[in-house]
mmCIF file of C-alpha atoms in Angstrom:
data_model
loop_
_atom_site.group_PDB
_atom_site.id
_atom_site.type_symbol
_atom_site.label_atom_id
_atom_site.label_comp_id
_atom_site.label_asym_id
_atom_site.label_seq_id
_atom_site.Cartn_x
_atom_site.Cartn_y
_atom_site.Cartn_z
ATOM 1 C CA MET C 1 0.000 0.000 0.000
ATOM 2 C CA LEU C 2 1.234 3.481 -0.833
ATOM 3 C CA VAL C 3 1.890 5.474 2.339
ATOM 4 C CA ALA C 4 3.821 8.454 0.910
ATOM 5 C CA ALA C 5 5.141 9.891 -2.328
ATOM 6 C CA ALA C 6 7.455 12.624 -3.505
ATOM 7 C CA ALA C 7 7.541 14.192 -6.954
ATOM 8 C CA CYS C 8 10.835 15.773 -8.010
ATOM 9 C CA PRO C 9 12.262 17.110 -11.273
ATOM 10 C CA CYS C 10 15.002 15.127 -12.948
ATOM 11 C CA PRO C 11 17.338 17.456 -14.854
ATOM 12 C CA PRO C 12 20.992 16.490 -14.421
ATOM 13 C CA LEU C 13 21.514 20.188 -13.640
ATOM 14 C CA LEU C 14 20.201 19.399 -10.150
ATOM 15 C CA VAL C 15 23.629 17.886 -9.530
ATOM 16 C CA PRO C 16 25.981 20.782 -8.725
ATOM 17 C CA GLU C 17 28.932 19.136 -10.442
ATOM 18 C CA VAL C 18 26.926 19.043 -13.670
ATOM 19 C CA ALA C 19 25.548 22.564 -13.289
ATOM 20 C CA ALA C 20 28.997 23.956 -12.423
ATOM 21 C CA GLY C 21 28.757 27.747 -12.279
ATOM 22 C CA ALA C 22 24.982 27.668 -12.603
ATOM 23 C CA ALA C 23 24.569 25.417 -9.540
ATOM 24 C CA PRO C 24 23.103 28.154 -7.268
ATOM 25 C CA GLU C 25 20.189 28.641 -9.673
ATOM 26 C CA LEU C 26 18.620 25.334 -8.616
ATOM 27 C CA ALA C 27 19.529 25.475 -4.925
ATOM 28 C CA ALA C 28 15.897 26.062 -3.922
ATOM 29 C CA ALA C 29 14.796 23.061 -5.991
ATOM 30 C CA ARG C 30 17.413 20.853 -4.329
ATOM 31 C CA ASP C 31 16.281 21.966 -0.892
ATOM 32 C CA ALA C 32 12.643 21.271 -1.772
ATOM 33 C CA CYS C 33 13.596 17.784 -2.972
ATOM 34 C CA ALA C 34 15.339 17.145 0.342
ATOM 35 C CA ASP C 35 12.197 18.241 2.185
ATOM 36 C CA ALA C 36 10.076 15.902 0.061
ATOM 37 C CA LEU C 37 12.408 12.999 0.796
ATOM 38 C CA GLY C 38 12.048 13.839 4.465
ATOM 39 C CA VAL C 39 8.311 13.218 4.121
ATOM 40 C CA LEU C 40 9.071 9.799 2.636
ATOM 41 C CA ALA C 41 11.403 8.947 5.505
ATOM 42 C CA ALA C 42 8.836 10.055 8.088
ATOM 43 C CA ALA C 43 6.315 7.592 6.603
ATOM 44 C CA ARG C 44 8.614 4.705 7.606
ATOM 45 C CA PRO C 45 8.141 2.688 4.394
ATOM 46 C CA ASP C 46 9.147 -0.924 3.978
ATOM 47 C CA LEU C 47 10.167 -0.209 0.375
ATOM 48 C CA LEU C 48 10.975 2.857 -1.720
ATOM 49 C CA VAL C 49 10.221 2.594 -5.441
ATOM 50 C CA VAL C 50 11.900 5.232 -7.601
ATOM 51 C CA VAL C 51 10.034 5.957 -10.846
ATOM 52 C CA GLY C 52 11.486 7.991 -13.692
ATOM 53 C CA PRO C 53 11.205 8.563 -17.449
ATOM 54 C CA ALA C 54 13.556 6.803 -19.826
ATOM 55 C CA GLU C 55 14.116 5.868 -23.423
ATOM 56 C CA GLU C 56 12.267 2.735 -24.546
ATOM 57 C CA ALA C 57 15.475 0.686 -24.460
ATOM 58 C CA ALA C 58 15.893 1.487 -20.752
ATOM 59 C CA HIS C 59 12.280 0.725 -19.790
ATOM 60 C CA GLY C 60 11.953 -1.708 -16.900
ATOM 61 C CA THR C 61 13.056 -2.383 -13.344
ATOM 62 C CA TYR C 62 16.407 -1.750 -11.674
ATOM 63 C CA PRO C 63 17.452 -3.516 -8.462
ATOM 64 C CA GLU C 64 19.024 -1.813 -5.502
ATOM 65 C CA GLY C 65 22.728 -1.295 -6.080
ATOM 66 C CA THR C 66 22.431 -0.575 -9.812
ATOM 67 C CA PRO C 67 25.086 1.987 -10.784
ATOM 68 C CA GLY C 68 24.581 5.179 -12.723
ATOM 69 C CA SER C 69 26.781 8.065 -13.739
ATOM 70 C CA PHE C 70 26.883 11.561 -15.185
ATOM 71 C CA HIS C 71 29.741 10.815 -17.573
ATOM 72 C CA GLY C 72 27.448 11.625 -20.486
ATOM 73 C CA PHE C 73 27.157 15.156 -19.136
ATOM 74 C CA GLY C 74 30.892 15.692 -18.928
ATOM 75 C CA VAL C 75 31.255 14.924 -15.220
ATOM 76 C CA ASP C 76 33.238 12.056 -13.719
ATOM 77 C CA LEU C 77 30.645 11.282 -11.049
ATOM 78 C CA GLY C 78 29.088 7.910 -10.314
ATOM 79 C CA VAL C 79 26.079 7.021 -8.182
ATOM 80 C CA ARG C 80 24.392 3.859 -6.994
ATOM 81 C CA LEU C 81 20.690 3.246 -6.410
ATOM 82 C CA GLY C 82 20.218 2.824 -2.679
ATOM 83 C CA ARG C 83 22.721 0.968 -0.570
ATOM 84 C CA GLY C 84 22.719 -2.386 -2.299
ATOM 85 C CA GLY C 85 25.904 -4.313 -2.950
ATOM 86 C CA ALA C 86 27.890 -4.573 -6.141
ATOM 87 C CA SER C 87 26.010 -7.609 -7.476
ATOM 88 C CA ALA C 88 23.678 -5.434 -9.558
ATOM 89 C CA ALA C 89 26.637 -3.769 -11.229
ATOM 90 C CA SER C 90 27.561 -6.990 -12.989
ATOM 91 C CA SER C 91 24.336 -6.963 -15.008
ATOM 92 C CA GLY C 92 25.792 -4.358 -17.345
ATOM 93 C CA ARG C 93 22.613 -2.253 -17.240
ATOM 94 C CA ALA C 94 23.208 1.224 -15.870
ATOM 95 C CA LEU C 95 20.578 3.600 -14.534
ATOM 96 C CA PRO C 96 18.965 5.966 -17.041
ATOM 97 C CA PRO C 97 19.593 9.670 -16.336
ATOM 98 C CA SER C 98 16.357 10.272 -14.402
ATOM 99 C CA LEU C 99 17.090 7.433 -11.996
ATOM 100 C CA SER C 100 20.705 8.566 -11.690
ATOM 101 C CA VAL C 101 19.436 11.971 -10.532
ATOM 102 C CA ALA C 102 17.160 10.193 -8.055
ATOM 103 C CA ALA C 103 20.091 8.112 -6.810
ATOM 104 C CA TRP C 104 22.084 11.305 -6.304
ATOM 105 C CA LEU C 105 19.212 12.862 -4.320
ATOM 106 C CA LEU C 106 19.028 9.759 -2.127
ATOM 107 C CA GLU C 107 22.775 9.824 -1.520
ATOM 108 C CA ARG C 108 22.618 13.550 -0.754
ATOM 109 C CA THR C 109 20.029 12.950 1.953
ATOM 110 C CA ASP C 110 21.772 9.805 3.207
ATOM 111 C CA TRP C 111 18.743 7.597 2.557
ATOM 112 C CA SER C 112 18.867 4.505 4.775
ATOM 113 C CA HIS C 113 15.211 4.117 5.731
ATOM 114 C CA ALA C 114 14.138 1.287 3.420
ATOM 115 C CA PRO C 115 15.343 -0.817 0.483
ATOM 116 C CA VAL C 116 15.166 0.890 -2.909
ATOM 117 C CA GLU C 117 14.019 -0.352 -6.310
ATOM 118 C CA GLY C 118 13.967 1.537 -9.600
ATOM 119 C CA LEU C 119 11.304 1.604 -12.314
ATOM 120 C CA ALA C 120 12.008 3.388 -15.589
ATOM 121 C CA VAL C 121 8.961 4.112 -17.748
ATOM 122 C CA ALA C 122 9.115 4.944 -21.434
ATOM 123 C CA GLU C 123 7.236 7.961 -22.759
ATOM 124 C CA PRO C 124 4.836 5.966 -24.998
ATOM 125 C CA LEU C 125 3.438 3.997 -22.035
ATOM 126 C CA THR C 126 -0.337 4.501 -22.042
ATOM 127 C CA ALA C 127 -2.234 5.891 -19.080
ATOM 128 C CA GLU C 128 -3.805 2.494 -18.453
ATOM 129 C CA ARG C 129 -0.451 0.722 -18.408
ATOM 130 C CA CYS C 130 0.943 3.429 -16.141
ATOM 131 C CA ARG C 131 -1.988 2.853 -13.808
ATOM 132 C CA ASP C 132 -1.282 -0.882 -13.758
ATOM 133 C CA ALA C 133 2.421 -0.285 -13.114
ATOM 134 C CA GLY C 134 1.564 2.000 -10.230
ATOM 135 C CA ALA C 135 -0.832 -0.489 -8.691
ATOM 136 C CA GLN C 136 1.820 -3.190 -8.940
ATOM 137 C CA ALA C 137 4.414 -0.922 -7.318
ATOM 138 C CA ALA C 138 2.053 -0.076 -4.454
ATOM 139 C CA GLY C 139 1.531 -3.776 -3.846
ATOM 140 C CA ARG C 140 5.227 -4.585 -3.538
ATOM 141 C CA ALA C 141 5.191 -4.266 0.272
ATOM 142 C CA ALA C 142 2.890 -3.455 3.168
ATOM 143 C CA ARG C 143 4.161 0.139 3.283
ATOM 144 C CA VAL C 144 5.462 1.533 -0.011
ATOM 145 C CA ALA C 145 6.784 5.011 -0.757
ATOM 146 C CA LEU C 146 7.315 6.389 -4.257
ATOM 147 C CA LEU C 147 9.939 8.871 -5.423
ATOM 148 C CA VAL C 148 8.602 10.047 -8.778
ATOM 149 C CA MET C 149 10.980 11.873 -11.096
ATOM 150 C CA GLY C 150 9.820 13.966 -14.037
ATOM 151 C CA ASP C 151 9.835 17.420 -15.588
ATOM 152 C CA GLY C 152 6.993 19.554 -16.828
ATOM 153 C CA SER C 153 6.860 21.161 -20.240
ATOM 154 C CA ALA C 154 10.087 22.220 -21.929
ATOM 155 C CA CYS C 155 8.392 24.992 -23.893
ATOM 156 C CA ARG C 156 7.927 27.830 -21.421
ATOM 157 C CA THR C 157 10.183 30.417 -23.103
ATOM 158 C CA LEU C 158 11.719 31.242 -26.457
ATOM 159 C CA LYS C 159 15.043 29.804 -25.271
ATOM 160 C CA ALA C 160 13.512 26.631 -23.836
ATOM 161 C CA PRO C 161 14.603 23.281 -25.321
ATOM 162 C CA GLY C 162 11.259 23.014 -27.119
ATOM 163 C CA TYR C 163 10.921 26.726 -27.943
ATOM 164 C CA LEU C 164 7.849 28.649 -26.729
ATOM 165 C CA ASP C 165 4.458 26.980 -26.790
ATOM 166 C CA GLU C 166 1.622 29.060 -25.356
ATOM 167 C CA ARG C 167 -0.069 25.913 -24.013
ATOM 168 C CA SER C 168 2.829 25.012 -21.760
ATOM 169 C CA ALA C 169 2.062 27.360 -18.856
ATOM 170 C CA ASP C 170 -1.490 26.038 -18.506
ATOM 171 C CA PHE C 171 -0.276 22.447 -18.718
ATOM 172 C CA ASP C 172 2.295 22.992 -15.984
ATOM 173 C CA ALA C 173 -0.206 24.880 -13.839
ATOM 174 C CA GLU C 174 -2.631 21.952 -13.975
ATOM 175 C CA VAL C 175 0.125 19.482 -13.099
ATOM 176 C CA ALA C 176 1.202 21.712 -10.201
ATOM 177 C CA ARG C 177 -2.366 21.869 -8.940
ATOM 178 C CA ALA C 178 -2.799 18.104 -9.245
ATOM 179 C CA LEU C 179 0.483 17.317 -7.495
ATOM 180 C CA GLY C 180 -0.170 19.907 -4.819
ATOM 181 C CA THR C 181 -3.597 18.517 -3.991
ATOM 182 C CA ALA C 182 -2.909 14.815 -4.611
ATOM 183 C CA ASP C 183 -5.561 14.855 -7.349
ATOM 184 C CA VAL C 184 -5.245 11.314 -8.682
ATOM 185 C CA ALA C 185 -7.996 11.737 -11.264
ATOM 186 C CA ALA C 186 -6.363 14.839 -12.760
ATOM 187 C CA LEU C 187 -3.010 13.097 -13.129
ATOM 188 C CA ARG C 188 -4.692 10.098 -14.697
ATOM 189 C CA ALA C 189 -6.419 12.424 -17.184
ATOM 190 C CA LEU C 190 -3.241 14.114 -18.445
ATOM 191 C CA ASP C 191 -3.183 14.174 -22.238
ATOM 192 C CA ALA C 192 -0.279 12.013 -23.405
ATOM 193 C CA GLY C 193 -0.261 13.600 -26.858
ATOM 194 C CA LEU C 194 -0.115 17.137 -25.479
ATOM 195 C CA ALA C 195 2.568 16.136 -22.982
ATOM 196 C CA ARG C 196 4.628 14.730 -25.846
ATOM 197 C CA GLU C 197 4.243 17.906 -27.877
ATOM 198 C CA LEU C 198 5.308 19.989 -24.880
ATOM 199 C CA LYS C 199 8.218 17.634 -24.140
ATOM 200 C CA ALA C 200 6.971 16.999 -20.598
ATOM 201 C CA SER C 201 8.951 13.977 -19.429
ATOM 202 C CA GLY C 202 6.945 13.576 -16.227
ATOM 203 C CA ARG C 203 3.634 12.517 -17.748
ATOM 204 C CA ALA C 204 4.129 8.737 -17.545
ATOM 205 C CA PRO C 205 5.782 8.748 -14.077
ATOM 206 C CA TRP C 206 3.002 10.984 -12.716
ATOM 207 C CA GLN C 207 0.408 8.588 -14.079
ATOM 208 C CA VAL C 208 2.259 5.693 -12.415
ATOM 209 C CA LEU C 209 1.916 7.693 -9.192
ATOM 210 C CA ALA C 210 -1.802 8.078 -9.863
ATOM 211 C CA GLY C 211 -2.161 4.328 -10.242
ATOM 212 C CA ALA C 212 -0.259 3.678 -7.036
ATOM 213 C CA ALA C 213 -2.241 6.243 -5.049
ATOM 214 C CA GLU C 214 -5.757 5.098 -5.934
ATOM 215 C CA GLY C 215 -7.622 4.478 -2.708
ATOM 216 C CA ALA C 216 -4.651 5.468 -0.526
ATOM 217 C CA GLY C 217 -6.309 8.658 0.728
ATOM 218 C CA LEU C 218 -3.124 10.728 0.694
ATOM 219 C CA GLY C 219 -2.986 14.520 0.861
ATOM 220 C CA GLY C 220 -0.556 16.639 -1.111
ATOM 221 C CA ALA C 221 1.599 19.739 -0.733
ATOM 222 C CA LEU C 222 3.394 21.653 -3.482
ATOM 223 C CA LEU C 223 6.885 22.535 -2.257
ATOM 224 C CA TYR C 224 8.425 24.135 -5.339
ATOM 225 C CA GLU C 225 7.277 25.432 -8.717
ATOM 226 C CA ASP C 226 9.420 27.295 -11.229
ATOM 227 C CA ALA C 227 10.568 27.189 -14.841
ATOM 228 C CA PRO C 228 14.283 27.943 -15.003
ATOM 229 C CA TYR C 229 15.713 27.453 -18.465
ATOM 230 C CA GLY C 230 12.146 27.377 -19.796
ATOM 231 C CA VAL C 231 11.381 23.942 -18.285
ATOM 232 C CA GLY C 232 8.703 23.341 -15.663
ATOM 233 C CA TYR C 233 10.199 21.950 -12.453
ATOM 234 C CA LEU C 234 7.855 20.837 -9.674
ATOM 235 C CA VAL C 235 8.382 19.335 -6.230
ATOM 236 C CA ALA C 236 5.521 17.908 -4.194
ATOM 237 C CA ALA C 237 5.047 15.597 -1.247
ATOM 238 C CA TRP C 238 2.105 13.297 -0.528
ATOM 239 C CA SER C 239 1.415 11.716 2.843
#
């Protein structure tokens, strides 16, 4: 059963070594993520499932101990999902970037409260399949917490990765409202086609959260909302 959840953005720029001189610009987002992880810890889960977007080739589960890195972003920095041993490293399957950012957040907050598993979801995953994946995740233990990684639209400004799309602000505002109020139905109703057009990587992970939270009766709080670099970044905590 889902007892708590945190939604965090997943840009590698959250990692100061990647952001370099721009690191202070996301300091408030990092602090909000730490606060959200504190809510997860306070729920005393038996299992933490980390959900994040990924390319189709990386779709699937990742056991505790799976390594990740930020080498692709020009930084010699490695991470590991949770505190598992090195056995997972021998599989040859590294964490996708979103789960590497999550692993870094967990290391930053010294997560030691429950075992950790990773679930990477590909963008084309339908709302119904996301719902099923969420329900399965929530049933993995008696007390499950979710750390859900994902960004809003990447079309908030002219210099955004997806250029300016006038629909992006309304899309992000609705996601912020849904995450801030734990509105499961609103997350489930997110338009996958519109999310794709707006380059919102969080759509599938948020709908996995919706599937996990059905019937859990959780309340939500929005801890951070901004669009640096023209991308919607949101942090919320459910408990």
